[in-house]
XYZ file of C-alpha atoms in Angstrom:
266
model
C 46.168 98.229 -13.159
C 46.687 100.691 -16.039
C 45.074 104.059 -15.391
C 44.097 104.714 -19.050
C 44.227 108.471 -18.519
C 46.639 109.044 -21.402
C 44.267 107.111 -23.641
C 41.340 109.167 -22.347
C 43.147 112.423 -23.104
C 43.922 111.157 -26.588
C 40.277 110.146 -27.100
C 39.326 113.760 -26.353
C 41.777 114.921 -29.014
C 40.146 112.532 -31.481
C 36.700 113.794 -30.501
C 37.784 117.423 -30.955
C 38.909 116.674 -34.500
C 35.723 114.756 -35.296
C 33.536 117.537 -33.879
C 35.161 120.100 -36.139
C 34.616 117.907 -39.193
C 31.016 116.946 -38.452
C 29.871 120.420 -37.428
C 31.389 121.845 -40.603
C 28.951 119.771 -42.688
C 25.937 119.765 -40.336
C 22.932 121.303 -42.136
C 25.008 121.766 -45.305
C 22.675 122.046 -48.277
C 25.034 120.022 -50.473
C 25.624 117.182 -47.966
C 25.960 113.899 -49.863
C 23.969 110.962 -48.402
C 24.040 107.360 -49.622
C 22.149 104.214 -48.639
C 24.206 101.298 -47.317
C 23.376 97.646 -48.091
C 21.524 97.383 -44.773
C 19.308 100.274 -45.968
C 20.631 102.735 -43.383
C 21.961 106.127 -44.488
C 25.605 107.174 -44.486
C 26.726 110.714 -45.178
C 30.000 112.074 -46.447
C 30.502 113.433 -42.911
C 30.326 109.898 -41.403
C 33.068 108.738 -43.744
C 35.228 111.840 -43.332
C 35.048 111.735 -39.519
C 36.019 108.077 -39.385
C 38.877 108.585 -41.840
C 40.117 111.488 -39.725
C 40.047 109.458 -36.521
C 41.706 106.466 -38.172
C 44.460 108.681 -39.527
C 45.245 110.113 -36.096
C 45.179 106.646 -34.533
C 47.564 105.329 -37.179
C 50.034 108.085 -36.388
C 49.742 108.073 -32.588
C 48.734 104.464 -31.782
C 50.027 102.393 -34.727
C 50.047 99.137 -32.742
C 46.377 99.378 -31.782
C 43.597 97.829 -33.857
C 40.638 99.905 -35.041
C 37.013 98.927 -35.610
C 34.718 101.495 -37.193
C 31.186 101.450 -38.518
C 32.085 102.635 -42.004
C 35.405 100.877 -42.721
C 35.407 97.746 -40.570
C 38.305 96.309 -38.595
C 41.989 96.987 -39.180
C 44.839 95.412 -37.215
C 45.011 92.903 -34.394
C 46.204 92.829 -30.825
C 44.983 93.270 -27.251
C 43.877 96.903 -27.698
C 41.139 97.986 -30.100
C 39.631 101.422 -30.710
C 35.938 101.255 -31.591
C 34.429 104.189 -33.485
C 30.971 105.308 -34.514
C 31.738 108.521 -36.403
C 28.125 109.744 -36.256
C 25.690 107.885 -34.038
C 22.327 109.218 -35.153
C 23.001 109.710 -38.868
C 19.275 109.962 -39.632
C 19.082 112.898 -37.236
C 22.249 114.410 -38.685
C 21.036 114.393 -42.268
C 17.686 115.947 -41.285
C 19.219 118.722 -39.182
C 18.178 117.287 -35.805
C 20.974 118.067 -33.299
C 20.787 114.734 -31.427
C 23.820 112.894 -32.817
C 27.297 112.158 -31.503
C 30.706 110.710 -32.213
C 31.356 107.619 -30.081
C 34.967 106.622 -29.355
C 35.979 103.732 -27.135
C 39.148 101.843 -26.344
C 38.588 98.158 -25.663
C 41.161 95.874 -24.120
C 41.393 92.093 -24.171
C 40.892 90.325 -20.857
C 39.605 87.122 -19.293
C 36.071 87.843 -20.527
C 37.074 89.016 -24.010
C 37.363 92.602 -25.154
C 35.832 95.093 -22.721
C 35.689 98.909 -22.918
C 38.190 100.747 -20.710
C 37.816 104.266 -22.148
C 34.784 105.955 -23.671
C 34.013 109.402 -25.054
C 30.627 110.483 -26.393
C 30.729 113.915 -28.010
C 27.555 115.658 -29.192
C 28.773 119.012 -30.529
C 25.413 120.197 -31.875
C 24.063 119.842 -28.328
C 27.203 121.361 -26.827
C 27.658 118.262 -24.649
C 30.353 115.651 -24.044
C 30.531 112.676 -21.685
C 33.483 110.412 -20.907
C 34.893 107.728 -18.619
C 38.007 105.657 -17.995
C 38.022 102.368 -16.116
C 38.433 102.941 -12.402
C 38.236 106.739 -12.668
C 34.513 107.444 -12.819
C 32.381 109.119 -15.476
C 32.161 112.836 -16.217
C 30.476 115.432 -18.378
C 31.586 118.906 -19.300
C 33.352 121.043 -21.850
C 36.799 119.564 -21.209
C 38.791 117.367 -18.861
C 39.573 120.398 -16.692
C 35.978 121.702 -16.669
C 33.684 118.841 -15.781
C 31.317 117.346 -13.238
C 31.135 113.741 -12.114
C 28.216 111.570 -13.195
C 26.118 109.418 -10.862
C 23.123 107.267 -11.732
C 19.841 107.786 -9.902
C 18.707 106.026 -6.734
C 15.160 105.378 -7.947
C 14.261 101.896 -6.741
C 10.655 101.426 -7.922
C 9.518 101.046 -11.507
C 6.457 103.149 -10.728
C 8.833 106.072 -10.038
C 11.142 105.374 -12.996
C 11.707 107.175 -16.301
C 12.217 104.782 -19.241
C 13.890 105.818 -22.516
C 13.855 103.887 -25.784
C 14.311 104.448 -29.531
C 11.287 103.033 -31.342
C 8.655 100.298 -31.252
C 9.379 98.424 -34.472
C 12.447 96.521 -33.301
C 10.681 95.185 -30.223
C 7.793 93.996 -32.380
C 10.117 92.249 -34.845
C 11.721 90.306 -31.996
C 8.430 89.280 -30.410
C 9.176 91.397 -27.349
C 6.539 94.077 -27.881
C 4.145 92.695 -25.288
C 6.683 92.880 -22.485
C 7.886 96.262 -23.707
C 4.365 97.698 -23.595
C 3.766 96.175 -20.153
C 6.906 97.958 -18.972
C 5.742 101.294 -20.409
C 2.481 100.928 -18.480
C 4.333 100.205 -15.246
C 6.834 103.071 -15.215
C 6.236 106.690 -14.273
C 7.320 108.169 -17.616
C 8.488 107.127 -21.085
C 10.357 109.124 -23.718
C 11.835 108.026 -27.067
C 15.109 109.944 -26.992
C 16.992 107.381 -29.092
C 20.583 106.596 -30.057
C 23.352 107.489 -27.562
C 21.338 110.000 -25.526
C 19.307 107.736 -23.206
C 22.490 106.025 -21.999
C 24.022 109.380 -21.145
C 20.819 110.370 -19.352
C 21.005 107.149 -17.328
C 24.602 107.984 -16.418
C 23.509 111.487 -15.383
C 20.662 110.156 -13.242
C 18.056 111.979 -15.340
C 16.646 108.699 -16.730
C 16.554 105.446 -14.760
C 16.307 102.697 -17.411
C 16.740 102.382 -21.168
C 17.024 99.607 -23.737
C 17.331 98.895 -27.450
C 16.591 95.584 -29.225
C 19.264 95.640 -31.953
C 22.661 97.341 -31.902
C 26.247 96.969 -33.120
C 29.366 97.048 -30.972
C 30.261 100.589 -32.071
C 26.827 101.752 -30.876
C 27.465 100.464 -27.361
C 31.130 100.330 -26.340
C 31.542 103.963 -25.273
C 28.080 104.064 -23.688
C 28.796 100.929 -21.662
C 31.897 102.228 -19.876
C 30.269 105.592 -19.159
C 27.152 104.008 -17.646
C 29.099 101.533 -15.522
C 31.629 104.098 -14.298
C 28.673 106.286 -13.272
C 27.555 103.431 -11.017
C 25.007 101.893 -13.351
C 24.565 98.519 -15.035
C 24.965 97.850 -18.770
C 24.143 94.436 -20.225
C 22.542 92.774 -23.188
C 18.915 91.712 -22.957
C 20.328 88.298 -22.073
C 21.909 89.789 -18.949
C 25.465 89.419 -20.237
C 27.570 92.338 -18.939
C 29.102 94.662 -21.497
C 28.380 95.589 -25.121
C 28.561 92.208 -26.864
C 24.989 90.915 -27.037
C 23.751 92.768 -30.123
C 21.287 94.721 -27.987
C 21.422 96.678 -24.753
C 19.757 97.377 -21.433
C 21.103 100.076 -19.117
C 19.899 101.124 -15.711
C 20.836 102.588 -12.377
C 21.405 98.998 -11.250
C 18.528 98.943 -8.788
C 15.942 98.326 -11.517
C 17.958 96.133 -13.857
C 16.481 92.732 -13.064
C 12.947 94.074 -13.443
C 13.887 95.779 -16.716
C 15.216 92.534 -18.154
C 12.244 90.605 -16.834
C 9.765 92.713 -18.752
C 11.788 92.846 -21.971
C 12.293 89.090 -22.047
C 8.570 88.340 -21.861
C 7.390 86.814 -25.121
C 3.877 86.557 -26.463
């Protein structure tokens, strides 16, 4: 089995470059922000970071395909880099430091494309998380200065911390009743949002999290980090991996109960 460590090291190089570009424009008074057709914001920093990453990939991995939030898919083949240049753009443009660049390498297999490398870099928080298939998940300042991640061992919902983004998406999907029942059952709820709850699950600081609507670039890096930390990452339909258009992540012990509540419909 490939060890993917060269790809992981390269993903860190990509993240370093993206961090420099995004931090340079964070809180800039002249930051340009547009509205995309789906009514979500995109800043000049989103576009610049993705262009930077794509340029480095073209030079160093010309045979690999690339899928990014801002510029779509380019190339074909069994290996595909998936990029979200700034996950949490709404935070970024308002000066909230909870945003990150998400970089994943996905590889074709028997069950379709699955993530084999993931890096989540949140420079405004001074944090980075990463994983490679079969090598575990880590957090730290660099590959040589890191600590291994492990999910929690909490086995009862009444002892669990549940993280989510917002209420509106659950209501739109007719899942709000089950969502609210879950919030009443768990020990604690917090709306951290975006990439952060998945990293907190991987760290063992949060036990379960879920979002009702997501794109592949929102999930690919998170999925490999959670699973390599010993957790479970699926869609709300229970399908493993980042392909369901939504996500549920847990320490594994609480996953069936998590899905049970979120699939209640009223």
